One Martini backbone bead per residue (centre of mass of N, CA, C, O) as a GRO file, in nm:
protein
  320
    1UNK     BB    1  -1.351  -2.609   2.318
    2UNK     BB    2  -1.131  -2.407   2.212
    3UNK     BB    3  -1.059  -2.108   2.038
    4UNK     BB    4  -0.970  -1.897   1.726
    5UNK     BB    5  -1.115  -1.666   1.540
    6UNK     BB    6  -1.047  -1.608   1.202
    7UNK     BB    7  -1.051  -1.390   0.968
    8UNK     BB    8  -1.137  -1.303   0.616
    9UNK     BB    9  -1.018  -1.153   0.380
   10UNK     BB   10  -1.135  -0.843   0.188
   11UNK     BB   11  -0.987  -0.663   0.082
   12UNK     BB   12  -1.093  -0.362  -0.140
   13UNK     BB   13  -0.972  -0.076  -0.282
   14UNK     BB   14  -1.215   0.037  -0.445
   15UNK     BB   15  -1.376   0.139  -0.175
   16UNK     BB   16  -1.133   0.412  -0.165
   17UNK     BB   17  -1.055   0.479  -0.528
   18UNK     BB   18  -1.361   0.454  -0.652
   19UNK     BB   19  -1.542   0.412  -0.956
   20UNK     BB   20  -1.849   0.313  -1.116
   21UNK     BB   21  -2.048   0.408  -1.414
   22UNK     BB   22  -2.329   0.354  -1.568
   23UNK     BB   23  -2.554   0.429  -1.790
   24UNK     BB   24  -2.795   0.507  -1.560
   25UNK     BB   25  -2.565   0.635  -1.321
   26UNK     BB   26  -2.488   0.456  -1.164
   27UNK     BB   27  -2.318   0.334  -0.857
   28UNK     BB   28  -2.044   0.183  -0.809
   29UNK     BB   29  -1.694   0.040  -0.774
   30UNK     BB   30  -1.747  -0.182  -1.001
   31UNK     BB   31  -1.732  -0.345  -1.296
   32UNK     BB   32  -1.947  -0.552  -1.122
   33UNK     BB   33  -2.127  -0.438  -0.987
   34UNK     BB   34  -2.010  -0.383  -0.693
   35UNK     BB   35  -2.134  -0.431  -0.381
   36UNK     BB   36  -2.333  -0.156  -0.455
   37UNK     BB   37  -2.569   0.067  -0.451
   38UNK     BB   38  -2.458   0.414  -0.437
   39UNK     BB   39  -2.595   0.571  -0.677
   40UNK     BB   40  -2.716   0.869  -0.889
   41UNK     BB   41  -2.596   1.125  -1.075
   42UNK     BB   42  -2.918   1.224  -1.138
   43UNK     BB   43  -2.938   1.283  -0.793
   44UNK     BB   44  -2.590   1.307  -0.739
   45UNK     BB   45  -2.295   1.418  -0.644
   46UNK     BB   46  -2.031   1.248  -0.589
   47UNK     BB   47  -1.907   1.368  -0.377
   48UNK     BB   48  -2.132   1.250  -0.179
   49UNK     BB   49  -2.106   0.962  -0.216
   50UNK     BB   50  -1.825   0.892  -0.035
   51UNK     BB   51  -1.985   0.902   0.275
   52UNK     BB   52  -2.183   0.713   0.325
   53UNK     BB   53  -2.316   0.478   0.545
   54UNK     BB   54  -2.286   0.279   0.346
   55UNK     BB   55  -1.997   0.314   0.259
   56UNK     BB   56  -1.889   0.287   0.537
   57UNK     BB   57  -1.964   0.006   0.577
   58UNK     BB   58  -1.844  -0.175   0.373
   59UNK     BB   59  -1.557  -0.105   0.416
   60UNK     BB   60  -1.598  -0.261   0.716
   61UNK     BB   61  -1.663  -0.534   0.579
   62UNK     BB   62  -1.352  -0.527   0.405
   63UNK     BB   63  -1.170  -0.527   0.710
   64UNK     BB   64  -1.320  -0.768   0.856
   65UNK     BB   65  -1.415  -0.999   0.602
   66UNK     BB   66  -1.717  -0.990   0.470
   67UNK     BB   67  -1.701  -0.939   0.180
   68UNK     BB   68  -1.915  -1.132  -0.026
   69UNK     BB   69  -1.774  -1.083  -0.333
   70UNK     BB   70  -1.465  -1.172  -0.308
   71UNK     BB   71  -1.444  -1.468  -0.376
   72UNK     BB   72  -1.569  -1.435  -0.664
   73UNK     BB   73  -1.320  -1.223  -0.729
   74UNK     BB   74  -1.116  -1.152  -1.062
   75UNK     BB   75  -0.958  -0.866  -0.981
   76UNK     BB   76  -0.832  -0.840  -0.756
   77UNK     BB   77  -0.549  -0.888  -0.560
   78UNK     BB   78  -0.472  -1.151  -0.351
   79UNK     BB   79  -0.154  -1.119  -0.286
   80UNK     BB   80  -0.251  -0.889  -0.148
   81UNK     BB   81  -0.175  -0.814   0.233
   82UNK     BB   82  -0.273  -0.523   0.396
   83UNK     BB   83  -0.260  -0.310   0.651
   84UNK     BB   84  -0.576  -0.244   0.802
   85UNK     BB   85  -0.571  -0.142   1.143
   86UNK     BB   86  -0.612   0.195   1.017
   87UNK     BB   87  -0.802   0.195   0.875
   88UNK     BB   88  -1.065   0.391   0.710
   89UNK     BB   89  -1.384   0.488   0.600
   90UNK     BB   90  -1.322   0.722   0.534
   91UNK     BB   91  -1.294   0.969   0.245
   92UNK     BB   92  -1.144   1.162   0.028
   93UNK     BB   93  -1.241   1.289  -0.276
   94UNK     BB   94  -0.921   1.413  -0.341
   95UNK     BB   95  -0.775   1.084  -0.330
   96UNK     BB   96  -0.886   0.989  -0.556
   97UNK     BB   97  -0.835   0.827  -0.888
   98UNK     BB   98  -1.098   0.644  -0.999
   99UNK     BB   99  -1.285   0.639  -1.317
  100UNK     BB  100  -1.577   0.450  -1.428
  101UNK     BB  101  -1.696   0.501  -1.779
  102UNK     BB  102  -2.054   0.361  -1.897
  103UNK     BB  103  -2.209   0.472  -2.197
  104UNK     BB  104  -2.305   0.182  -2.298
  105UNK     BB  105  -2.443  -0.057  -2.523
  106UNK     BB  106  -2.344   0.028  -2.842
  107UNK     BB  107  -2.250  -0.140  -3.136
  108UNK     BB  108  -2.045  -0.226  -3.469
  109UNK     BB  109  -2.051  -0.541  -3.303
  110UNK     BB  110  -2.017  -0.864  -3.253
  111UNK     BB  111  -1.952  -1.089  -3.013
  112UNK     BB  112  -1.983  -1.358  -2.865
  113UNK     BB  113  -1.970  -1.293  -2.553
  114UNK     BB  114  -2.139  -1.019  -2.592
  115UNK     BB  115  -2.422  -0.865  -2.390
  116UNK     BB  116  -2.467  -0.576  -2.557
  117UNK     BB  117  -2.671  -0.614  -2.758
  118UNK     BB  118  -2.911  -0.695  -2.586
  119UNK     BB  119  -2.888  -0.456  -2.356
  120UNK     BB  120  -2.965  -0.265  -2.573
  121UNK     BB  121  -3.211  -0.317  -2.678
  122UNK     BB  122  -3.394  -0.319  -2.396
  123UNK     BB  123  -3.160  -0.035  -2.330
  124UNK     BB  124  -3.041   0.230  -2.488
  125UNK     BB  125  -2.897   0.385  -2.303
  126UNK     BB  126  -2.707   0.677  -2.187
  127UNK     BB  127  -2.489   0.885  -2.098
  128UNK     BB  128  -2.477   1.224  -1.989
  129UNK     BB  129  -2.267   1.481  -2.048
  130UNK     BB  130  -2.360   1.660  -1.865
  131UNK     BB  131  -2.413   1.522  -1.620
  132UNK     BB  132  -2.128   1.451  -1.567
  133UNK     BB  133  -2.001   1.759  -1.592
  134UNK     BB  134  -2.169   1.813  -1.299
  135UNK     BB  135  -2.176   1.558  -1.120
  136UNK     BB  136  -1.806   1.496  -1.181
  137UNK     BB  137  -1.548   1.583  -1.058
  138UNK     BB  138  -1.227   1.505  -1.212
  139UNK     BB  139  -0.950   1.647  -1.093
  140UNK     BB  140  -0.848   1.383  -0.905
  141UNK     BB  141  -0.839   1.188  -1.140
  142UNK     BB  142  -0.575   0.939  -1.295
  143UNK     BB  143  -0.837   0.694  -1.386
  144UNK     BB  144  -0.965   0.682  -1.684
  145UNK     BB  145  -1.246   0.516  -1.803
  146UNK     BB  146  -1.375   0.429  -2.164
  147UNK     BB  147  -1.644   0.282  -2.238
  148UNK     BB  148  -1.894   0.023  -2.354
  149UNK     BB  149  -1.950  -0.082  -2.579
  150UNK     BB  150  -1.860   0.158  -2.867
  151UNK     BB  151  -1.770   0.462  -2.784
  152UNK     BB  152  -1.745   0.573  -3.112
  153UNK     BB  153  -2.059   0.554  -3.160
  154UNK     BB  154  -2.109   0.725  -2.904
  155UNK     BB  155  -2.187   1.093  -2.849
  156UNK     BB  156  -2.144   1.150  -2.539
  157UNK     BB  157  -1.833   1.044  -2.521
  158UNK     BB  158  -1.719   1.220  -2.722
  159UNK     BB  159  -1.788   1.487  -2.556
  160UNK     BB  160  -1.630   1.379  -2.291
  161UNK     BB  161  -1.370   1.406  -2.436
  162UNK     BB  162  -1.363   1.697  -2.495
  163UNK     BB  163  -1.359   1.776  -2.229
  164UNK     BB  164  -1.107   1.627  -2.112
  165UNK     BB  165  -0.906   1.798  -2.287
  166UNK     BB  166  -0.985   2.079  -2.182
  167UNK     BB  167  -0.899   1.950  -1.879
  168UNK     BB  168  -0.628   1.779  -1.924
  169UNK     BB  169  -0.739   1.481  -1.928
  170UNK     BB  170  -0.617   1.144  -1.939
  171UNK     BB  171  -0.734   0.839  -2.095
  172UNK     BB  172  -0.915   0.541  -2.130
  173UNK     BB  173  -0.937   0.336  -2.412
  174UNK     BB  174  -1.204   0.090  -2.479
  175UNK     BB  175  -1.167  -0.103  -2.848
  176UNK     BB  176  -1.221  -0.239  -3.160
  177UNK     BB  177  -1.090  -0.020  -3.397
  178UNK     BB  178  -1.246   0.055  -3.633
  179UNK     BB  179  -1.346   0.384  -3.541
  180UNK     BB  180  -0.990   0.481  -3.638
  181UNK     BB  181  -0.961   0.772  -3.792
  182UNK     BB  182  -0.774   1.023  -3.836
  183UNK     BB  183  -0.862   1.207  -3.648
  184UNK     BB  184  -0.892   1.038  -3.409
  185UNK     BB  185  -0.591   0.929  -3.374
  186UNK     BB  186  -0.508   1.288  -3.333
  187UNK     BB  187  -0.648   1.242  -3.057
  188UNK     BB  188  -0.552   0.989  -2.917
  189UNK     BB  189  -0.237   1.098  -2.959
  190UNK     BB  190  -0.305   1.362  -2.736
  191UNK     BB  191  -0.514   1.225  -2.502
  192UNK     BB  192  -0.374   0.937  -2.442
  193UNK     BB  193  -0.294   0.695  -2.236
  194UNK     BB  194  -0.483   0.420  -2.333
  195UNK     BB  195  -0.533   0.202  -2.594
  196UNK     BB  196  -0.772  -0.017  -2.606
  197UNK     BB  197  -0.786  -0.340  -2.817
  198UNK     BB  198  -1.021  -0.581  -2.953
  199UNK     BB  199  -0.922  -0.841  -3.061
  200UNK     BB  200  -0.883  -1.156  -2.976
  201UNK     BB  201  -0.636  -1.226  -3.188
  202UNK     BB  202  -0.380  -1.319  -3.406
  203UNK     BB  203  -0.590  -1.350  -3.652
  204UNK     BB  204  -0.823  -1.347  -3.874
  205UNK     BB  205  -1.037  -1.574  -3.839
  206UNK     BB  206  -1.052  -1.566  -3.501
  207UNK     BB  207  -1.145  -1.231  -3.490
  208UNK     BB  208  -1.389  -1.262  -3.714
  209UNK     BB  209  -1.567  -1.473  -3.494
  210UNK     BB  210  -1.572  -1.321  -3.265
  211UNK     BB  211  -1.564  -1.067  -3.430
  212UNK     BB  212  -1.830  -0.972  -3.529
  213UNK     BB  213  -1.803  -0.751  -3.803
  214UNK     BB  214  -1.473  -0.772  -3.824
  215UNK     BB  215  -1.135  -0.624  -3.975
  216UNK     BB  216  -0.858  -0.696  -3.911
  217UNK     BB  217  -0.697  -0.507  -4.166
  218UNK     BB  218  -0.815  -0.255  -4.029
  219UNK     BB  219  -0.716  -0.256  -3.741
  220UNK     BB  220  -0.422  -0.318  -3.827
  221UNK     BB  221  -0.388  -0.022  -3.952
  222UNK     BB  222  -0.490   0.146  -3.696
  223UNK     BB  223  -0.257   0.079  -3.539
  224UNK     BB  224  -0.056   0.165  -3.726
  225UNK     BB  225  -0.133   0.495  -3.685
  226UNK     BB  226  -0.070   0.537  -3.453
  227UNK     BB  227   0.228   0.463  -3.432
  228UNK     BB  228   0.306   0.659  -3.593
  229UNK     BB  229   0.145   0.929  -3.501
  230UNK     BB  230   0.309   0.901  -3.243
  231UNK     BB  231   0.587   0.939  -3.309
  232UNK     BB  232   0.597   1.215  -3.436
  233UNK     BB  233   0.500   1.360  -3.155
  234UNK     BB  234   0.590   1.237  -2.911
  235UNK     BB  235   0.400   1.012  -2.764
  236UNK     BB  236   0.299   0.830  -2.448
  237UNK     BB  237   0.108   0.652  -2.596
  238UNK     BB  238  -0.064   0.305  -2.527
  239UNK     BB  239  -0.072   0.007  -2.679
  240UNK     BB  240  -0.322  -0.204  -2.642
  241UNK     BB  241  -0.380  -0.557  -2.595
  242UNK     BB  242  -0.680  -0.788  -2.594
  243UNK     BB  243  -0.800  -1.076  -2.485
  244UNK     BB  244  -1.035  -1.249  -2.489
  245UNK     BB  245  -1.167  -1.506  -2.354
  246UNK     BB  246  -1.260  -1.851  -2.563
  247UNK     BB  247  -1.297  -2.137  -2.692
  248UNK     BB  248  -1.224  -2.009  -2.973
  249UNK     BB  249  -0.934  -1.884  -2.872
  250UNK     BB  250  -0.744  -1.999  -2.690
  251UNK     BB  251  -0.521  -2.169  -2.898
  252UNK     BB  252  -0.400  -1.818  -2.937
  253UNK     BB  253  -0.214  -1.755  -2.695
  254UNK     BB  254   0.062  -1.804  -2.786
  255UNK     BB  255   0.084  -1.656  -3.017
  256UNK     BB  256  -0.017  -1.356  -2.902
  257UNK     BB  257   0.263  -1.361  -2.732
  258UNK     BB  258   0.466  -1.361  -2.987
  259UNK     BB  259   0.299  -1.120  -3.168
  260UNK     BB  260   0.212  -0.824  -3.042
  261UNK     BB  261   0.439  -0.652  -3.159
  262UNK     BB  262   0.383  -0.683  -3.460
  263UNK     BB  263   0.076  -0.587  -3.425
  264UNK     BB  264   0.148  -0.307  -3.236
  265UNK     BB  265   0.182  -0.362  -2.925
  266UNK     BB  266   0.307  -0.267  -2.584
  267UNK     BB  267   0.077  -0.421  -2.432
  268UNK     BB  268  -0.149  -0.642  -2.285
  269UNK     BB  269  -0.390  -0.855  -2.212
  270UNK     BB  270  -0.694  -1.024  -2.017
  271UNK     BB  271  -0.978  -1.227  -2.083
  272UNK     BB  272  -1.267  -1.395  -1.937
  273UNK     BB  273  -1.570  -1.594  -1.979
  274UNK     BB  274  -1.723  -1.686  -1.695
  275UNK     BB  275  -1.892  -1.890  -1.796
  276UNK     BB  276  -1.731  -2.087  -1.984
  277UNK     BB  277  -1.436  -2.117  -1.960
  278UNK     BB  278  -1.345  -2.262  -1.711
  279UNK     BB  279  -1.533  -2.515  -1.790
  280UNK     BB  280  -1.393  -2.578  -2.023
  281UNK     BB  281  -1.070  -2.650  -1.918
  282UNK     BB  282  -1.177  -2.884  -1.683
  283UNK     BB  283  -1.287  -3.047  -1.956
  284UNK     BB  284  -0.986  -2.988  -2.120
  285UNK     BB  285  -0.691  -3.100  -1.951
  286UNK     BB  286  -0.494  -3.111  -2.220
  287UNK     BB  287  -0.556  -2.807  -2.328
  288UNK     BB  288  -0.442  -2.719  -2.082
  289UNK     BB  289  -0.135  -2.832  -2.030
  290UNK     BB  290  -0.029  -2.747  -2.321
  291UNK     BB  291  -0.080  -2.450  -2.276
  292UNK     BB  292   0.126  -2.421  -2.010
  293UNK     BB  293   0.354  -2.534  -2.175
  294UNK     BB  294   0.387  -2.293  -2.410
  295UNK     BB  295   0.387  -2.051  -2.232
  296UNK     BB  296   0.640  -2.097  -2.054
  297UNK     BB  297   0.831  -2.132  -2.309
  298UNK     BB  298   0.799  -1.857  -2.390
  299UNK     BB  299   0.836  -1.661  -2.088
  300UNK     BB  300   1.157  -1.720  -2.100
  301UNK     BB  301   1.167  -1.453  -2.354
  302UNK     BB  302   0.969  -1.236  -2.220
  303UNK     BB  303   0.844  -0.911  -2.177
  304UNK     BB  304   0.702  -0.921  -1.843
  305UNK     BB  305   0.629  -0.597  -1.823
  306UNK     BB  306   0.414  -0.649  -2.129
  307UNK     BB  307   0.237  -0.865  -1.927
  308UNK     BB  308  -0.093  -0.942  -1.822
  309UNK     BB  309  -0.159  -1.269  -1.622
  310UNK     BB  310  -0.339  -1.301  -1.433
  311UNK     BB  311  -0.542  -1.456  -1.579
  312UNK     BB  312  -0.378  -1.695  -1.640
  313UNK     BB  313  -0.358  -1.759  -1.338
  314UNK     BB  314  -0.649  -1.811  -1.274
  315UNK     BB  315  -0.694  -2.057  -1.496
  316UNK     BB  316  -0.397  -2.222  -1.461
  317UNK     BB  317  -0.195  -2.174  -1.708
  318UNK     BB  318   0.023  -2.054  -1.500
  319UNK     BB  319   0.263  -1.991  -1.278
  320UNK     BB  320   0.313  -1.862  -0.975
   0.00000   0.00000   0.00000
């Protein structure tokens, strides 16, 4: 019997346009830290790391279709399917765009999904913000991502927050939005360009529930600064609204997409506990359907251009 083997797409745009550094320096493409460690900041310059033997052989392998990663990852958009067959495997550092920067896993709140408290626990490791700023040239990145655990309580964040002003680099802060106070305000309001808020739910009680140890008033008072603060100033910073999904907040999405604009935020999106979600909507076949069929009926009046769907098209929430 004769054919052809086709070989399967796994283009992975990550591997070609920045990286992910861990709380102890390690370098990964993606922050599911995949496909490979590819070095460790506090022994070599990331400028050094970007063609190496081996990060050159990956980029090949995900040109190839060989990609072993891809297939169970749900951040690539796979519905993007661009031709590679000129595509280079070296890489210009000064090309780069993108840099996720995780100082820590220390929080001032336990999230029932999150287990930043437990691995914080076992290794309470930081990012040094000296060695990030001598050896990540930040220069040429337009997409620095800043989390923790909670950044705002980890003091080497505050320090990088402080140098990236100095640098004139603007950029977006991952927060449960408990701990800004007036000044930090002032501070994301003049420096962020995108403020994202683990709010996690529509609703007092289901926010407190999920965010434990978070107070819903507060949260939405810190929102309300921002937003007052931000139009005095004339800032062009967004207040993003993110949702991780679990079980106990599944059926505050309807609401959520309802009620973002009222809660204080210009744009959405979502997240969902890879271990539980899945299996619980496939065993919850109606709360499935009926989610899908609210969902719908919202999004005919919804402003689609605030709201990324993405994961719930993942989860099959939503229609293609």
């Amino acid at each position: 019997m004769g054919g052809t083997t086709t070989v399967a797409h796994t283009y992975c745009p990550d591997l070609w346009n920045g990286f992910t550094v861990n709380k102890s320096g390690d370098v990964y493409n993606c922050c599911l830290l995949k496909p490979f460690r590819v070095g460790n900041i506090h022994d070599l310059k990331l400028r050094r790391m970007v063609n190496t033997p081996e990060m050159m052989r990956y980029r090949a392998k995900s040109v190839r279709g060989d990609l072993a990663c891809y297939e169970g990852c749900n951040l690539v958009n796979k519905n993007v399917n661009p031709d590679t067959s000129d595509i280079s495997t070296d890489v210009d550092y000064d090309n780069l765009r993108r840099i996720h920067l995780s100082f820590g896993e220390a929080c001032n709140i336990r999230c029932v999904m999150c287990k930043h408290p437990e691995r914080n626990a076992r290794n309470g490791a930081f990012l040094d913000s000296r060695v990030v700023i001598e050896n990540i040239d930040i220069v040429p990145f337009e997409e620095i991502l800043i989390q923790g655990g909670e950044p705002l309580v980890i003091k080497p964040c505050l320090e990088y927050m402080d140098y990236l002003e100095k640098m004139k680099k603007k950029y977006i802060l991952l927060t449960n939005g408990l701990m800004i106070d007036d000044a930090m305000t002032r501070k994301l309001v003049k420096n962020a360009k995108i403020v994202s808020i683990s709010i996690n739910a529509a609703t007092k009680e289901t926010h407190e529930a999920v965010n434990v140890g978070s107070s819903f008033e507060r949260v939405l008072s810190n929102i309300e600064d921002l937003g007052r603060v931000r139009e005095e100033a004339g800032s062009d910073m967004i207040l993003c609204g993110r949702m991780t999904l679990t079980p106990s907040n599944l059926h505050e999405i309807p609401a959520f997409l309802e009620e973002y604009a009222e809660l204080g935020f210009d744009v959405i999106n979502f997240g969902y506990d890879r271990e539980t979600v899945p299996h619980y909507l496939k065993e919850n076949h109606k709360l499935r359907i009926t989610l899908r069929e609210r969902i719908a009926h919202i999004l005919e009046n919804a402003r689609r251009e605030e709201i990324d769907l993405k994961r719930l098209w993942q989860l099959n929430l939503v229609r293609g």
